[in-house]
CSV table of C-alpha atoms in Angstrom, one decimal:
chain,number,residue,atom,x,y,z
A,1,MET,CA,98.0,90.4,90.1
A,2,THR,CA,101.6,89.7,89.1
A,3,ASP,CA,102.5,90.6,85.5
A,4,ALA,CA,103.5,87.4,83.7
A,5,VAL,CA,105.9,89.3,81.4
A,6,THR,CA,107.7,91.8,83.8
A,7,GLY,CA,107.1,90.0,87.1
A,8,THR,CA,105.7,93.2,88.6
A,9,ASP,CA,103.3,92.8,91.5
A,10,TRP,CA,100.6,95.4,90.5
A,11,GLN,CA,98.5,94.6,93.6
A,12,ALA,CA,101.6,95.5,95.8
A,13,TRP,CA,102.0,98.8,94.0
A,14,GLN,CA,98.3,99.6,94.4
A,15,ASP,CA,98.4,98.7,98.1
A,16,SER,CA,101.5,100.8,98.7
A,17,TRP,CA,99.9,103.8,97.0
A,18,ASP,CA,96.9,103.4,99.2
A,19,ARG,CA,99.1,103.3,102.3
A,20,GLN,CA,101.0,106.4,101.3
A,21,GLN,CA,97.7,108.3,100.6
A,22,GLU,CA,96.2,107.1,103.9
A,23,TRP,CA,99.2,108.6,105.7
A,24,TYR,CA,97.9,112.0,104.6
A,25,LEU,CA,94.2,111.1,104.8
A,26,PRO,CA,93.4,108.6,107.6
A,27,ASP,CA,89.7,108.9,106.8
A,28,ARG,CA,90.2,108.2,103.1
A,29,GLU,CA,88.1,105.0,103.2
A,30,GLU,CA,85.3,106.8,105.0
A,31,ARG,CA,85.2,109.3,102.2
A,32,PHE,CA,85.0,106.6,99.6
A,33,ARG,CA,82.2,104.8,101.5
A,34,VAL,CA,80.1,107.9,101.6
A,35,MET,CA,80.9,108.6,97.9
A,36,LEU,CA,79.7,105.1,96.9
A,37,ASP,CA,76.7,105.4,99.2
A,38,MET,CA,75.6,108.5,97.3
A,39,VAL,CA,76.2,106.8,94.0
A,40,GLU,CA,73.9,103.9,95.0
A,41,ALA,CA,71.3,106.3,96.4
A,42,VAL,CA,71.2,108.5,93.2
A,43,VAL,CA,72.0,106.2,90.3
A,44,GLY,CA,71.8,102.6,91.5
A,45,THR,CA,74.1,99.6,91.6
A,46,ALA,CA,75.3,99.3,88.0
A,47,PRO,CA,76.6,102.8,87.2
A,48,ARG,CA,78.7,103.9,84.3
A,49,VAL,CA,81.5,105.8,86.1
A,50,LEU,CA,84.0,108.4,85.0
A,51,ASP,CA,87.0,108.1,87.4
A,52,LEU,CA,88.4,111.6,86.9
A,53,ALA,CA,92.1,112.1,87.5
A,54,CYS,CA,92.0,108.4,88.4
A,55,GLY,CA,95.7,107.8,89.4
A,56,THR,CA,96.1,104.1,90.1
A,57,GLY,CA,92.4,103.6,89.9
A,58,SER,CA,91.6,103.7,93.6
A,59,ILE,CA,88.0,104.8,93.0
A,60,THR,CA,87.4,102.3,90.2
A,61,ASP,CA,88.8,99.5,92.5
A,62,ARG,CA,86.3,100.4,95.2
A,63,VAL,CA,83.4,100.9,92.7
A,64,PHE,CA,83.9,97.3,91.3
A,65,LYS,CA,84.2,95.8,94.8
A,66,ARG,CA,80.9,97.5,95.8
A,67,PHE,CA,79.1,97.3,92.4
A,68,PRO,CA,80.3,94.3,90.3
A,69,ASP,CA,78.0,95.3,87.4
A,70,ALA,CA,79.5,98.8,87.1
A,71,THR,CA,81.7,100.0,84.2
A,72,SER,CA,84.4,102.7,84.5
A,73,THR,CA,86.5,105.0,82.4
A,74,GLY,CA,89.7,106.2,84.2
A,75,VAL,CA,91.2,109.4,82.8
A,76,ASP,CA,94.6,110.8,83.9
A,77,LEU,CA,97.8,112.3,82.5
A,78,ASP,CA,100.3,110.7,84.9
A,79,PRO,CA,102.1,108.0,82.9
A,80,ALA,CA,103.4,106.2,86.0
A,81,LEU,CA,100.1,106.0,87.9
A,82,LEU,CA,98.3,105.0,84.7
A,83,THR,CA,100.9,102.2,84.2
A,84,ILE,CA,100.0,100.9,87.7
A,85,ALA,CA,96.3,101.2,87.0
A,86,GLU,CA,96.5,99.4,83.6
A,87,GLY,CA,98.6,96.6,85.2
A,88,HIS,CA,96.2,96.3,88.2
A,89,PHE,CA,93.1,96.0,86.0
A,90,ALA,CA,94.7,94.0,83.2
A,91,GLY,CA,92.0,91.7,81.6
A,92,ASP,CA,89.1,93.5,83.2
A,93,ASP,CA,86.9,94.6,80.4
A,94,ARG,CA,84.7,96.7,82.7
A,95,VAL,CA,87.3,99.5,82.7
A,96,THR,CA,89.0,101.6,80.0
A,97,PHE,CA,91.9,104.0,80.7
A,98,VAL,CA,92.4,107.2,78.8
A,99,THR,CA,95.4,109.5,78.8
A,100,ALA,CA,94.2,113.1,78.7
A,101,ASP,CA,95.2,116.5,80.2
A,102,LEU,CA,92.2,118.0,82.0
A,103,LYS,CA,93.5,121.5,81.1
A,104,ASP,CA,93.2,120.6,77.4
A,105,PRO,CA,89.8,122.1,76.1
A,106,ASP,CA,89.2,119.0,74.1
A,107,TRP,CA,90.1,116.4,76.7
A,108,ALA,CA,86.5,114.9,76.8
A,109,ALA,CA,86.7,114.0,73.1
A,110,ARG,CA,89.0,111.1,74.1
A,111,LEU,CA,86.3,109.5,76.3
A,112,PRO,CA,84.5,106.4,75.0
A,113,TYR,CA,81.1,107.6,76.1
A,114,ASP,CA,79.2,110.9,75.8
A,115,ARG,CA,77.4,110.6,79.2
A,116,TYR,CA,78.0,109.0,82.6
A,117,ASP,CA,75.8,108.2,85.5
A,118,ALA,CA,78.5,109.3,88.0
A,119,VAL,CA,81.7,111.3,87.6
A,120,LEU,CA,83.9,110.8,90.7
A,121,THR,CA,87.2,112.3,91.8
A,122,ALA,CA,89.2,112.4,95.0
A,123,THR,CA,92.3,114.3,96.2
A,124,ALA,CA,93.2,115.4,92.7
A,125,LEU,CA,91.6,118.6,91.5
A,126,HIS,CA,93.5,120.8,94.0
A,127,TRP,CA,96.3,120.5,91.4
A,128,LEU,CA,94.2,123.1,89.4
A,129,HIS,CA,93.8,126.8,90.2
A,130,SER,CA,90.2,127.7,90.8
A,131,PRO,CA,89.6,129.5,87.5
A,132,GLN,CA,90.8,126.3,85.7
A,133,LEU,CA,88.6,124.2,88.0
A,134,ALA,CA,85.6,126.4,87.2
A,135,VAL,CA,86.2,125.8,83.5
A,136,LEU,CA,86.5,122.0,84.1
A,137,TYR,CA,83.2,122.0,86.1
A,138,GLY,CA,81.5,123.6,83.0
A,139,GLN,CA,83.0,120.8,80.9
A,140,LEU,CA,81.8,118.1,83.3
A,141,ALA,CA,78.2,119.2,83.4
A,142,PRO,CA,77.3,117.9,79.9
A,143,LEU,CA,79.1,114.6,80.7
A,144,VAL,CA,76.7,113.8,83.6
A,145,ARG,CA,73.4,112.4,82.4
A,146,PRO,CA,70.2,114.0,83.7
A,147,GLY,CA,69.6,112.6,87.2
A,148,GLY,CA,73.3,111.7,87.4
A,149,VAL,CA,75.9,112.8,89.9
A,150,PHE,CA,79.3,114.4,90.2
A,151,MET,CA,81.4,114.2,93.4
A,152,ASN,CA,84.7,115.8,94.3
A,153,ALA,CA,86.4,114.8,97.6
A,154,ASP,CA,89.4,117.1,98.2
A,155,HIS,CA,91.1,119.5,100.5
A,156,MET,CA,88.5,122.2,101.3
A,157,PRO,CA,89.6,124.1,104.5
A,158,ASP,CA,87.2,126.7,105.9
A,159,PRO,CA,88.9,130.1,105.7
A,160,ALA,CA,86.6,131.4,108.4
A,161,THR,CA,88.2,129.2,111.1
A,162,PRO,CA,91.9,129.8,111.1
A,163,LEU,CA,92.5,128.9,114.7
A,164,LEU,CA,90.7,125.6,114.3
A,165,ASN,CA,92.5,124.9,111.0
A,166,ALA,CA,95.8,125.4,112.7
A,167,ALA,CA,94.9,123.1,115.6
A,168,ASP,CA,93.8,120.4,113.2
A,169,ARG,CA,96.9,120.8,111.1
A,170,ALA,CA,99.1,120.4,114.2
A,171,HIS,CA,97.2,117.4,115.4
A,172,ARG,CA,97.4,115.7,111.9
A,173,HIS,CA,101.1,116.4,111.6
A,174,ALA,CA,101.8,114.9,115.0
A,175,ARG,CA,100.0,111.8,113.9
A,176,MET,CA,101.9,111.7,110.6
A,177,ASP,CA,105.2,112.1,112.4
A,178,ARG,CA,104.4,109.0,114.6
A,179,ALA,CA,103.5,107.0,111.5
A,180,ARG,CA,106.7,108.1,109.7
A,181,ALA,CA,108.7,106.9,112.7
A,182,ALA,CA,106.9,103.5,112.3
A,183,GLY,CA,108.1,103.3,108.7
A,184,VAL,CA,105.2,104.7,106.6
A,185,LEU,CA,106.4,106.2,103.2
A,186,ASP,CA,105.6,109.8,102.4
A,187,TRP,CA,105.0,111.2,98.9
A,188,ALA,CA,108.6,111.8,98.0
A,189,GLU,CA,109.8,108.4,99.3
A,190,TRP,CA,107.0,106.6,97.4
A,191,TRP,CA,108.0,108.3,94.1
A,192,ALA,CA,111.7,107.5,94.8
A,193,LEU,CA,110.8,103.8,94.9
A,194,ALA,CA,108.8,104.1,91.7
A,195,ALA,CA,111.8,105.9,90.0
A,196,ALA,CA,114.0,103.0,91.0
A,197,ASP,CA,111.7,100.2,89.7
A,198,PRO,CA,112.7,98.8,86.3
A,199,VAL,CA,109.2,98.9,85.0
A,200,LEU,CA,108.1,102.2,86.4
A,201,ALA,CA,111.4,104.2,86.0
A,202,GLU,CA,110.6,105.5,82.5
A,203,PRO,CA,107.0,106.4,83.1
A,204,THR,CA,108.0,108.1,86.4
A,205,LYS,CA,110.7,110.2,84.6
A,206,LYS,CA,108.0,111.3,82.1
A,207,ARG,CA,105.7,112.1,85.0
A,208,TYR,CA,108.2,114.5,86.5
A,209,GLU,CA,108.7,116.1,83.1
A,210,ILE,CA,104.9,116.8,83.0
A,211,TYR,CA,104.3,117.9,86.6
A,212,GLY,CA,107.6,118.5,88.4
A,213,GLU,CA,107.5,117.8,92.2
A,214,HIS,CA,103.9,118.9,92.6
A,215,ALA,CA,101.4,121.2,90.9
A,216,ASP,CA,100.6,124.6,92.5
A,217,GLY,CA,96.8,124.8,92.4
A,218,ASP,CA,94.7,126.1,95.2
A,219,THR,CA,92.0,124.8,97.6
A,220,PRO,CA,88.7,126.9,97.5
A,221,ASP,CA,86.2,126.1,100.3
A,222,GLU,CA,83.2,123.9,99.9
A,223,ALA,CA,80.8,126.8,99.4
A,224,TRP,CA,82.8,127.8,96.3
A,225,HIS,CA,82.6,124.3,94.9
A,226,ALA,CA,78.8,124.1,95.5
A,227,ARG,CA,78.2,127.5,94.0
A,228,THR,CA,80.4,126.9,91.0
A,229,LEU,CA,78.8,123.5,90.3
A,230,ARG,CA,75.3,125.2,90.3
A,231,GLU,CA,76.7,127.9,88.0
A,232,ALA,CA,78.0,125.2,85.7
A,233,GLY,CA,74.5,123.6,85.3
A,234,PHE,CA,74.0,121.2,88.2
A,235,SER,CA,70.5,121.6,89.7
A,236,GLU,CA,71.6,121.0,93.3
A,237,ALA,CA,75.0,121.0,94.9
A,238,ARG,CA,76.1,120.6,98.6
A,239,THR,CA,78.5,119.0,100.9
A,240,VAL,CA,77.7,115.4,101.8
A,241,TRP,CA,80.7,114.6,104.1
A,242,ARG,CA,83.4,116.6,105.7
A,243,SER,CA,86.3,116.4,108.1
A,244,PRO,CA,88.1,119.4,109.7
A,245,SER,CA,90.2,119.8,106.5
A,246,ASP,CA,88.5,117.9,103.7
A,247,ALA,CA,85.0,117.7,102.2
A,248,LEU,CA,83.0,115.7,99.7
A,249,VAL,CA,80.9,118.0,97.5
A,250,LEU,CA,78.1,116.5,95.4
A,251,GLY,CA,76.5,118.0,92.3
A,252,LEU,CA,73.2,116.6,91.1
A,253,LYS,CA,72.4,117.0,87.4
């Protein structure tokens, strides 16, 4: 997947993004597996997917490997990650990428379809504060067809277990320190490489103009997500996977 014009190895950028994310989330692939299991269980093996806050297209990549007859719309605002996604999937007519700000009330008007079988997102919506996320859930409900599914995998710590949360955090950070010593890139180092790349330098500059170092959203617990999805119009909502710090919450339309 090397760009014939720029010589950029888009597969290498996709792989390096995955490694950087796995440093923070060692069970990332397990979350994706459960997510796709639930897609297959609820809507079958040829879903029309909305990859929400898609980044480099990590979910879409796994959707296509598992379900070759699927189609996907990736939506994001980050120009650098979208550049990688568009390069990685160049020539694949199963996917369309859309630039949109999920805080814009009219963001959904940019999508090519009115309804989707599955709306999927991972490690992204914690960039929003919970009132903004509640609004977004209300906007997502009409986009999911009756019988369709929404899933959000994200940081959802349980506030009722502060001692357990602290122990888990210490354990995770000890593991991360060992991985760093072995040469794994963290978030800041990965973005420094992108900023130094001739093709990604300008989109990375624009990305920092939009976001800064990191957004300052919050991380409500899984009960909040399930309750808010039901209030938004989903008939059922519950956790279908969790780790000590993260959860995958599903809403059934």
